[in-house]
CSV table of C-alpha atoms in Angstrom, one decimal:
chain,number,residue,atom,x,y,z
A,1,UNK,CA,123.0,140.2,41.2
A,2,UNK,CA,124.8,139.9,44.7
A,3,UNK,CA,123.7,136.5,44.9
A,4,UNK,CA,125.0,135.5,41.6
A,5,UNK,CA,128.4,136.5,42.6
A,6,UNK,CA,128.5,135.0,46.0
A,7,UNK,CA,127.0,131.3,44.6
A,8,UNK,CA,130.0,131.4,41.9
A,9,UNK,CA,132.6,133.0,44.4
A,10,UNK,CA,131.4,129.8,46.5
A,11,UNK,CA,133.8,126.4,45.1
A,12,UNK,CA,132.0,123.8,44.1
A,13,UNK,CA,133.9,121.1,42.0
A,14,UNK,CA,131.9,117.9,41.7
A,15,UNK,CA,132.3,115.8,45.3
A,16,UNK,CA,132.9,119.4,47.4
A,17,UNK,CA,129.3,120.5,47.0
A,18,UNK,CA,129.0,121.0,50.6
A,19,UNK,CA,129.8,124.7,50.7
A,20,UNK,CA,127.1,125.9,48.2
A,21,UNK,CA,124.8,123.0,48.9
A,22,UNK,CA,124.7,124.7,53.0
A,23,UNK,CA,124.7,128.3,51.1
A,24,UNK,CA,121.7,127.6,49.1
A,25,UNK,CA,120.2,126.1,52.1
A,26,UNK,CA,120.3,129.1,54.2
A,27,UNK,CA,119.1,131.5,52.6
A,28,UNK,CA,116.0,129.5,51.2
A,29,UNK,CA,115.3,128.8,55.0
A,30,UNK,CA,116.1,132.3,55.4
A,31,UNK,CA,112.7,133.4,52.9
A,32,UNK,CA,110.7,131.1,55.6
A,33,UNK,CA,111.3,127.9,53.3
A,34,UNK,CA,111.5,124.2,54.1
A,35,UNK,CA,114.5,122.4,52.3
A,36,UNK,CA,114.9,118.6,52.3
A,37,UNK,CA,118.3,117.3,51.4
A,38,UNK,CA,118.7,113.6,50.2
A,39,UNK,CA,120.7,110.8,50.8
A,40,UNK,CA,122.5,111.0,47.0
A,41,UNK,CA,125.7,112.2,48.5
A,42,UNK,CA,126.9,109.0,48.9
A,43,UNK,CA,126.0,106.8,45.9
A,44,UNK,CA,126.6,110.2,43.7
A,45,UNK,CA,130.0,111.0,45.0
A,46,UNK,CA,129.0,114.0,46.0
A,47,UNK,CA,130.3,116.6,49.1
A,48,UNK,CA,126.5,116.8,50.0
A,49,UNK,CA,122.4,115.3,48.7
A,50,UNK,CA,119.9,117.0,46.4
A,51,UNK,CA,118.1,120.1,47.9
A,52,UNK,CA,114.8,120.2,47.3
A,53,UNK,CA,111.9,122.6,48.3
A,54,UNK,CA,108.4,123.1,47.6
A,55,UNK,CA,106.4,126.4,47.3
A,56,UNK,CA,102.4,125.9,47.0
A,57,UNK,CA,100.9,128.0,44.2
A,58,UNK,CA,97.6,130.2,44.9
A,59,UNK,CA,94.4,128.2,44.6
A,60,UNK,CA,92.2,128.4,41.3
A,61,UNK,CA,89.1,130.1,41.4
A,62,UNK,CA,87.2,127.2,42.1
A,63,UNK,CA,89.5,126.6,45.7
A,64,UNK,CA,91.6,123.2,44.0
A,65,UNK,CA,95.3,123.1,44.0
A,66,UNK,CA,96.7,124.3,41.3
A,67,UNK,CA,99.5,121.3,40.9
A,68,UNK,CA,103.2,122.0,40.5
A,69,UNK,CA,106.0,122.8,38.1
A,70,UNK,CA,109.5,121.6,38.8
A,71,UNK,CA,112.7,124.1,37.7
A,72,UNK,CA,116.2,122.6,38.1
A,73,UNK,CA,119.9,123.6,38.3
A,74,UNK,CA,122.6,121.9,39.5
A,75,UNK,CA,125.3,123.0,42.1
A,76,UNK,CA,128.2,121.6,41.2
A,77,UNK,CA,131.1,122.9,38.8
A,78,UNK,CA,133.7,121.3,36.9
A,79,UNK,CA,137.4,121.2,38.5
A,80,UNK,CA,139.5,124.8,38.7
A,81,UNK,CA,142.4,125.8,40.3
A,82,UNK,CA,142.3,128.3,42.9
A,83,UNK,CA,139.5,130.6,44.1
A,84,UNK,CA,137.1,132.4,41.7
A,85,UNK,CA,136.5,136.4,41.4
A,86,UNK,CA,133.9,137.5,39.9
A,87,UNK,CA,134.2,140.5,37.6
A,88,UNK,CA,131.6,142.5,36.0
A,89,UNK,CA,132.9,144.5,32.6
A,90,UNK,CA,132.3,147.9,31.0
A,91,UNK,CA,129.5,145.8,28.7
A,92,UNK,CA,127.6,144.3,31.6
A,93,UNK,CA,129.1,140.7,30.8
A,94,UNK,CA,130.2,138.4,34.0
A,95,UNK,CA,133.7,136.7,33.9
A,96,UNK,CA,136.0,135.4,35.9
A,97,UNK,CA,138.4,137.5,36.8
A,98,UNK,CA,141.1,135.4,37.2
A,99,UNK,CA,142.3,132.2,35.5
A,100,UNK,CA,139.4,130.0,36.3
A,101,UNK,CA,136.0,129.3,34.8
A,102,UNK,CA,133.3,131.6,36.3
A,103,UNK,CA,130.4,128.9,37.7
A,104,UNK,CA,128.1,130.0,35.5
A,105,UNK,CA,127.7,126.7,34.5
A,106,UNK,CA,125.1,126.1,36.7
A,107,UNK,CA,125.1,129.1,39.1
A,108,UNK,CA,122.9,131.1,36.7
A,109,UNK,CA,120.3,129.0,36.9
A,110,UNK,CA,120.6,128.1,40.7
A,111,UNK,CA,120.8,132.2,41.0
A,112,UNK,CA,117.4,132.1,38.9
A,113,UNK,CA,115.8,129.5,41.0
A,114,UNK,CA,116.3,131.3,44.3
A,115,UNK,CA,115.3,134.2,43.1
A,116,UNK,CA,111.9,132.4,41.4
A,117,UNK,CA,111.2,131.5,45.3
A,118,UNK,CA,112.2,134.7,46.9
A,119,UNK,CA,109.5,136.3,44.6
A,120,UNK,CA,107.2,133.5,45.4
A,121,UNK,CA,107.3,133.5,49.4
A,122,UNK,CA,106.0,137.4,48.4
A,123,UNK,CA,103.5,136.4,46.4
A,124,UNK,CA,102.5,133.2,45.6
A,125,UNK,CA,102.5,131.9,41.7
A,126,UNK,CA,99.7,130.5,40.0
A,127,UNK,CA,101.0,127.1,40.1
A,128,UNK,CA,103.2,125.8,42.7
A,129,UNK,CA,107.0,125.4,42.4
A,130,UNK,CA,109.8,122.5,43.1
A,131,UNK,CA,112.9,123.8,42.8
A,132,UNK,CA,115.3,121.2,42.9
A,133,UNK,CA,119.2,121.5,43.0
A,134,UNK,CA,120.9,119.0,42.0
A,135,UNK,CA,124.4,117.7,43.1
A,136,UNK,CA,127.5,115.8,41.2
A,137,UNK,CA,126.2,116.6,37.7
A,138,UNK,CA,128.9,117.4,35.5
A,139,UNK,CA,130.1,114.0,36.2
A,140,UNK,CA,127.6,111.6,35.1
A,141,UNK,CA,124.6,113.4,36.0
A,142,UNK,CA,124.9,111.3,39.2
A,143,UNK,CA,123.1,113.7,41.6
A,144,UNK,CA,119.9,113.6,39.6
A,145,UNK,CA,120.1,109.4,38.9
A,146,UNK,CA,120.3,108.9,42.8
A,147,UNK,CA,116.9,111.5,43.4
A,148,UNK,CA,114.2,109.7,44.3
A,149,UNK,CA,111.5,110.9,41.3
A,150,UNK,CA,108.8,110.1,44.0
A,151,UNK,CA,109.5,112.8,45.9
A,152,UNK,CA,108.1,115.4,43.7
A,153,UNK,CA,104.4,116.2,42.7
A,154,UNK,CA,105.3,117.2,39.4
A,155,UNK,CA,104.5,115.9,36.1
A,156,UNK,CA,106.5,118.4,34.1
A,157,UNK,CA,109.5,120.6,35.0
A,158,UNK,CA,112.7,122.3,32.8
A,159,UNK,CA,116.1,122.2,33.3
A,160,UNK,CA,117.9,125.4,32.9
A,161,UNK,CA,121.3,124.2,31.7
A,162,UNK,CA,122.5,124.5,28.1
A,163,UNK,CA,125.5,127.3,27.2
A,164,UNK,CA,123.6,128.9,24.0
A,165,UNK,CA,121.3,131.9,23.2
A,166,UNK,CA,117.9,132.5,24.9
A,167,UNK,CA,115.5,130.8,23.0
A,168,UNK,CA,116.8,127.2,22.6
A,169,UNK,CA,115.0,125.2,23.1
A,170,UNK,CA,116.5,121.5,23.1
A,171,UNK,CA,114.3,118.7,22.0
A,172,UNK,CA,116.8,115.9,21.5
A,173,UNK,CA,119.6,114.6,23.2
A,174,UNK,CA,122.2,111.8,22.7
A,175,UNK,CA,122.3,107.7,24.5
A,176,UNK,CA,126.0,108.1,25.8
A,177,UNK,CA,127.7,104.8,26.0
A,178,UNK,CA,131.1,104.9,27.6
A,179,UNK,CA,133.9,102.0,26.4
A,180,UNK,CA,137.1,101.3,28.7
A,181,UNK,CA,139.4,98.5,27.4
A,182,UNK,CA,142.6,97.2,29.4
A,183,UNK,CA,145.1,95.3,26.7
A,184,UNK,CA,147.5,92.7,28.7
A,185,UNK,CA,150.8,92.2,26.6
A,186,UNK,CA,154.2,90.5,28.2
A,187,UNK,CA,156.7,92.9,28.5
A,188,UNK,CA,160.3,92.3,26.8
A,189,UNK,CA,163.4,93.9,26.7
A,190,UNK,CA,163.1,96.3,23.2
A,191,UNK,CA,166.4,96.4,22.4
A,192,UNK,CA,167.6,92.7,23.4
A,193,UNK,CA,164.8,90.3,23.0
A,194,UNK,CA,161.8,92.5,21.4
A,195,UNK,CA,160.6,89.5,19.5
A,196,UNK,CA,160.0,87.8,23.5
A,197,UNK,CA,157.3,90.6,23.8
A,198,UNK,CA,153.8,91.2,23.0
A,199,UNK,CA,153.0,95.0,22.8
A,200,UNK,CA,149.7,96.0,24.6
A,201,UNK,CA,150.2,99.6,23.3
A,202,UNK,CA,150.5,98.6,19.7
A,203,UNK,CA,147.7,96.6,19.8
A,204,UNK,CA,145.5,99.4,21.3
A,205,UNK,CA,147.2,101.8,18.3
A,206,UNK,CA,146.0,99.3,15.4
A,207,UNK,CA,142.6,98.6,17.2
A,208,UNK,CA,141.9,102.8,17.3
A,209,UNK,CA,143.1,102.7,13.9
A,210,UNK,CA,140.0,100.5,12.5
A,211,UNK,CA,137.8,102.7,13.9
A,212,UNK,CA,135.8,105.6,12.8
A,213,UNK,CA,135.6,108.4,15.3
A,214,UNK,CA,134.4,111.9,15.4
A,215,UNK,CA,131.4,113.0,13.7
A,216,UNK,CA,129.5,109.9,12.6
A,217,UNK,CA,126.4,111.6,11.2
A,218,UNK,CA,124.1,114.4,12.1
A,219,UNK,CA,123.5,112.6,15.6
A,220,UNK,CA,126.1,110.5,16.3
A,221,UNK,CA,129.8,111.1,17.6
A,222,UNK,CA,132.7,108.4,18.6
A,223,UNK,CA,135.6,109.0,20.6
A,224,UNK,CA,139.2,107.9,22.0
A,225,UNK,CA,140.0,110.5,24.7
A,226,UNK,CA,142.5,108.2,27.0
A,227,UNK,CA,145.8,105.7,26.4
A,228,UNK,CA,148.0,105.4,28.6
A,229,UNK,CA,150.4,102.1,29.3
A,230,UNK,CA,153.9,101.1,28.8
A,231,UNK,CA,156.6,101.5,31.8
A,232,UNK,CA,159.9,102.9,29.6
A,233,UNK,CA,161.2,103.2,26.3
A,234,UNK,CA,163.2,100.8,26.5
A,235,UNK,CA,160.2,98.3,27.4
A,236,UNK,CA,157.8,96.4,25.3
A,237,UNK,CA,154.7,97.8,26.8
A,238,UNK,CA,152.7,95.1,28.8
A,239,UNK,CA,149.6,96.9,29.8
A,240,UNK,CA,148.0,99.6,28.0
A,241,UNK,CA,144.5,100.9,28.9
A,242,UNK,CA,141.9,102.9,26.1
A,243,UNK,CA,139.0,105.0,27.5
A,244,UNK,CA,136.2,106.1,24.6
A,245,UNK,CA,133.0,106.6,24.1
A,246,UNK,CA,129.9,106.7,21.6
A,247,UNK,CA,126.9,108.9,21.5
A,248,UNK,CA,124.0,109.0,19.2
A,249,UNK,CA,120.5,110.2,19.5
A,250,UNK,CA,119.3,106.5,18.2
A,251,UNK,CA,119.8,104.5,20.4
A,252,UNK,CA,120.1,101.4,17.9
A,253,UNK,CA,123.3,103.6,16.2
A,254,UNK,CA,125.1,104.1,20.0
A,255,UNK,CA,124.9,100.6,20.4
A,256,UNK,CA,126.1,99.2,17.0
A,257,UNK,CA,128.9,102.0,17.1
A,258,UNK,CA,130.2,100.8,20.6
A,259,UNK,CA,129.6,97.1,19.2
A,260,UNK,CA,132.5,98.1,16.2
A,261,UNK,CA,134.6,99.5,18.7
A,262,UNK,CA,134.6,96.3,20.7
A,263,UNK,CA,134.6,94.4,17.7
A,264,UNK,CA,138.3,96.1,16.4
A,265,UNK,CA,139.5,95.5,19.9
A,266,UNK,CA,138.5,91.9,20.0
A,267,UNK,CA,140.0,91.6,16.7
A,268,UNK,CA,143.7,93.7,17.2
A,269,UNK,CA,144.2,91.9,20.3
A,270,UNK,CA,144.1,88.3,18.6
A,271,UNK,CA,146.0,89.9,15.8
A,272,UNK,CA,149.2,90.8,18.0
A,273,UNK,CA,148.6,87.3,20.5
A,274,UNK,CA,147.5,89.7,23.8
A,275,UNK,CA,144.3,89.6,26.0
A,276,UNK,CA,141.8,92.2,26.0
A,277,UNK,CA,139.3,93.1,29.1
A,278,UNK,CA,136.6,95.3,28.1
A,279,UNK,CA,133.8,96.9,29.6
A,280,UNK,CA,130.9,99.6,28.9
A,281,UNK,CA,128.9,102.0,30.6
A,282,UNK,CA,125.7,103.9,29.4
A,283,UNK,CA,126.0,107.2,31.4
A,284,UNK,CA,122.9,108.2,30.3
A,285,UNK,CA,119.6,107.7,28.1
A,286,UNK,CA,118.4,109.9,25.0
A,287,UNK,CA,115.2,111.6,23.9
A,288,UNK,CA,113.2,113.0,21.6
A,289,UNK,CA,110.5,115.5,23.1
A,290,UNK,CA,107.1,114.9,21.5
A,291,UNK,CA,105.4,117.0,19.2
A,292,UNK,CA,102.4,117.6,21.3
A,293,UNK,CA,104.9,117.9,24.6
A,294,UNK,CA,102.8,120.3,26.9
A,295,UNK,CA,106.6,121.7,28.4
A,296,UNK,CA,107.2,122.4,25.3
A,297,UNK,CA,104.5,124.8,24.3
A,298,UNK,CA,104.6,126.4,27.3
A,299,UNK,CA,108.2,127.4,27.1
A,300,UNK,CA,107.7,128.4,23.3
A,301,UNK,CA,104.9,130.5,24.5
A,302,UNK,CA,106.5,131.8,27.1
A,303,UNK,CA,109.8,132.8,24.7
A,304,UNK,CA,107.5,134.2,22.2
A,305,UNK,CA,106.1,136.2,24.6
A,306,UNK,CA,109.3,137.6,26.1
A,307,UNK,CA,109.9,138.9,22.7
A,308,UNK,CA,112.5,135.5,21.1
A,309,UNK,CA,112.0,133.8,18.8
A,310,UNK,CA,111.6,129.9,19.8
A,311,UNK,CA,114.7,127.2,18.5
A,312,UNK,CA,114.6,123.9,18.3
A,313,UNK,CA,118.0,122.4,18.5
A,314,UNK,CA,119.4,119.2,19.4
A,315,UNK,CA,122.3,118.8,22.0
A,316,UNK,CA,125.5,116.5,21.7
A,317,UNK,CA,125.4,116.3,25.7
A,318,UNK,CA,123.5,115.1,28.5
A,319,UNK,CA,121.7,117.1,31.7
A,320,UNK,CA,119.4,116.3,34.4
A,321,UNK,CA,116.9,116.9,32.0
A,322,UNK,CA,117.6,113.1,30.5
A,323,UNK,CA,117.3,111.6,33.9
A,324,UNK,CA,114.2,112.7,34.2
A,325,UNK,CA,113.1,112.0,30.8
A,326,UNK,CA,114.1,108.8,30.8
A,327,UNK,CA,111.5,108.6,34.2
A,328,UNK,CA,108.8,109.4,31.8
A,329,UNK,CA,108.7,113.4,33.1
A,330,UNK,CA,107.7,116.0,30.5
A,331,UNK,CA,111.2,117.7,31.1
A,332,UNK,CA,112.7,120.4,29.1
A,333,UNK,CA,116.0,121.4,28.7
A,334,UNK,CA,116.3,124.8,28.3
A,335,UNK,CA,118.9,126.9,27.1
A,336,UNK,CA,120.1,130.0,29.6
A,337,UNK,CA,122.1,132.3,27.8
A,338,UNK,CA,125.8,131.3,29.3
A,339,UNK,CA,128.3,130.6,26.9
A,340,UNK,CA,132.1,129.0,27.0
A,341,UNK,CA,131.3,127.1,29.9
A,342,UNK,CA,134.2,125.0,31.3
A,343,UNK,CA,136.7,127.1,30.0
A,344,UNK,CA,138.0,130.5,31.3
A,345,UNK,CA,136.4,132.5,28.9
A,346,UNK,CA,133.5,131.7,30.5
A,347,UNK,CA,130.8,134.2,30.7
A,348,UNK,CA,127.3,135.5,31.1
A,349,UNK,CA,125.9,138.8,30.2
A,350,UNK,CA,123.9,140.5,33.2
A,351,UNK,CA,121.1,141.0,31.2
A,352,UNK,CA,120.5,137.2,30.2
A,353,UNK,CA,120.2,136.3,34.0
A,354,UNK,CA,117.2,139.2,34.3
A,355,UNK,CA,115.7,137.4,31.1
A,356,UNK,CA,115.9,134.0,32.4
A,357,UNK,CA,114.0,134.8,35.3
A,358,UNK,CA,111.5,136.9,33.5
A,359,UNK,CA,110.6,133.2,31.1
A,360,UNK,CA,110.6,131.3,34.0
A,361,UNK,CA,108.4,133.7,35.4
A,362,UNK,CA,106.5,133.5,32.2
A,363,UNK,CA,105.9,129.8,32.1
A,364,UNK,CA,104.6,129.5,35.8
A,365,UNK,CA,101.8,132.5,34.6
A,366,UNK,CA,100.9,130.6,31.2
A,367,UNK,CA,101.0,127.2,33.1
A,368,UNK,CA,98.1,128.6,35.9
A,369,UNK,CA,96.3,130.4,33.1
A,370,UNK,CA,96.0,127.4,31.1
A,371,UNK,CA,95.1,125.2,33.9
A,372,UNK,CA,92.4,127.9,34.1
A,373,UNK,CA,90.9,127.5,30.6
């Protein structure tokens, strides 16, 4: 549990990864390990690349390799202010003990993983193992979209990275399409000669107002989450920029939805006589795992025999997992038993960091056993 402390006690807002990423580094090399970094830091923003290392599982009975299973976290946090203690209370639950998120959002599972290969350098699983850690995630899963796929010898891996109970497991997640729209007005006095003006603002206001935002439908969300323009009050506003988004799990509905909100901004701006420049960025690509997904049934099996009782759930947000979906990888996103994450009631209970390891554990047996059969 040590570890655990020192990986959250260690800053890592995304682009300052450099800290951990080295931590992380050391003390893999220091179980006898070989860690390649990447070149992602650069075209992920990050403070350092991807680490990745690779621990051979023990040959089947007939003397063949037993292939490989990848498990991922990723070492970056959000933003906090100041540094983070780690507390542990009288009910055996991790928070931070100050006013800052805790890191358990991903540290858990990076404290997981290095344990998995501490464990493994000792005796060796009966499959091998990639253990990847991933860099600049919580801001566009960029770390994971600049790894080169090619580099690992895995067909099937999980990501350990979704703030709810044990036993989710998450077989859908949403397309997310970012919008960002910049309204160009002519700015006028607004007290003297407020007819000589064109109001960028206003024209943003009546364009949000024709469209329908929140909760769409059982898989869909829209939202406006930035404007911002204007100079002074006493100024007709000439600029005025709007940053939203769309998600869905169809990927026909994300892209109609973002076609209406481009649609009411075309329209508002030739309403009120200004220009409007708009772009949009998919961030990231949604799935649906498949019925007869073999990650799948492994982790189920491996849940129901720790005891929990398998759900499947769907997730509003994205994770490395959808990277490496989208790369046609039989990746599951698993759920790790942190909750509030990026908030500073942010916690994890001791014991869900034992169980975590225990299913991972639990997956690498079944996998070999199967591969057995």
């Amino acid at each position: 549990m040590s570890r655990f402390v020192r990986l959250c006690e260690a800053a890592s807002p995304t682009g300052d990864e450099r800290e951990i990423a080295d931590l992380v580094r050391a003390e893999l090399e220091s179980f006898g390990l070989e860690v390649a970094e990447d070149d992602a830091a650069v075209p992920a923003g990050a403070g350092a690349g991807n680490l990745l290392t690779r621990i051979p599982g023990r040959p089947r009975p007939d003397g063949s390799d037993p292939g490989y299973l990848m498990f991922c976290a990723h070492l970056d946090t959000v933003p906090h202010d100041g540094p983070i203690e780690v507390v542990l209370d009288e009910e055996g639950i991790y928070r931070s003990g100050g006013d800052t998120i805790l890191g358990a959002d991903n540290k858990a599972a990076v404290a997981v993983l290095m344990e998995m290969a501490a464990r493994a350098v000792a005796e060796p699983p009966a499959v091998g193992l990639e253990l990847l850690f991933t860099v600049a995630e919580e801001q566009g899963l960029r770390g994971a979209a600049a790894f080169d796929r090619s580099k690992l010898r895995s067909e099937m891996g999980y990501v350990l990275d979704h703030a709810t109970d044990i036993g989710d497991v998450i077989i859908a997640a949403p397309t997310h399409i970012g919008i960002r729209a910049e309204f160009h007005g002519s700015e006028a006095h607004a007290g003297l000669v407020p007819e000589s003006g064109r109001s960028a603002i206003a024209a943003a206001a009546r364009a949000i107002a024709e469209m329908e935002l929140g909760r769409l439908d059982e898989e869909s969300t829209a939202n406006i989450g930035v404007i911002s323009g204007g100079t002074s009050g006493n100024v007709i506003p000439g600029h005025c920029l709007v940053v939203g988004e769309a998600r869905s799990i169809d990927p026909e509905r994300v892209t109609g939805v973002i076609a209406e909100m481009t649609d009411a901004m075309v329209w508002s701006a030739s309403e009120a006589g200004v220009e409007v420049d708009i772009t949009t960025e998919k961030h990231f690509t949604g799935y649906r795992v498949e019925e007869d997904s073999r990650s799948l049934a492994l982790a189920e099996a491996a849940l129901s025999a720790r005891g929990h009782l398998p759900r499947r759930i769907t997730t509003g947000g994205g994770s490395d997992a959808s990277v490496f979906r989208a790369r046609d990888m039989d990746c599951l996103l698993l759920a790790n038993g942190t909750y509030a994450n990026h908030t500073l009631d942010e916690n994890v209970p001791r014991e869900n960091l034992v169980e975590m390891l225990e299913i991972c554990e639990a997956i690498v047996e079944l996998a070999g056993a199967e591969d057995q059969c």
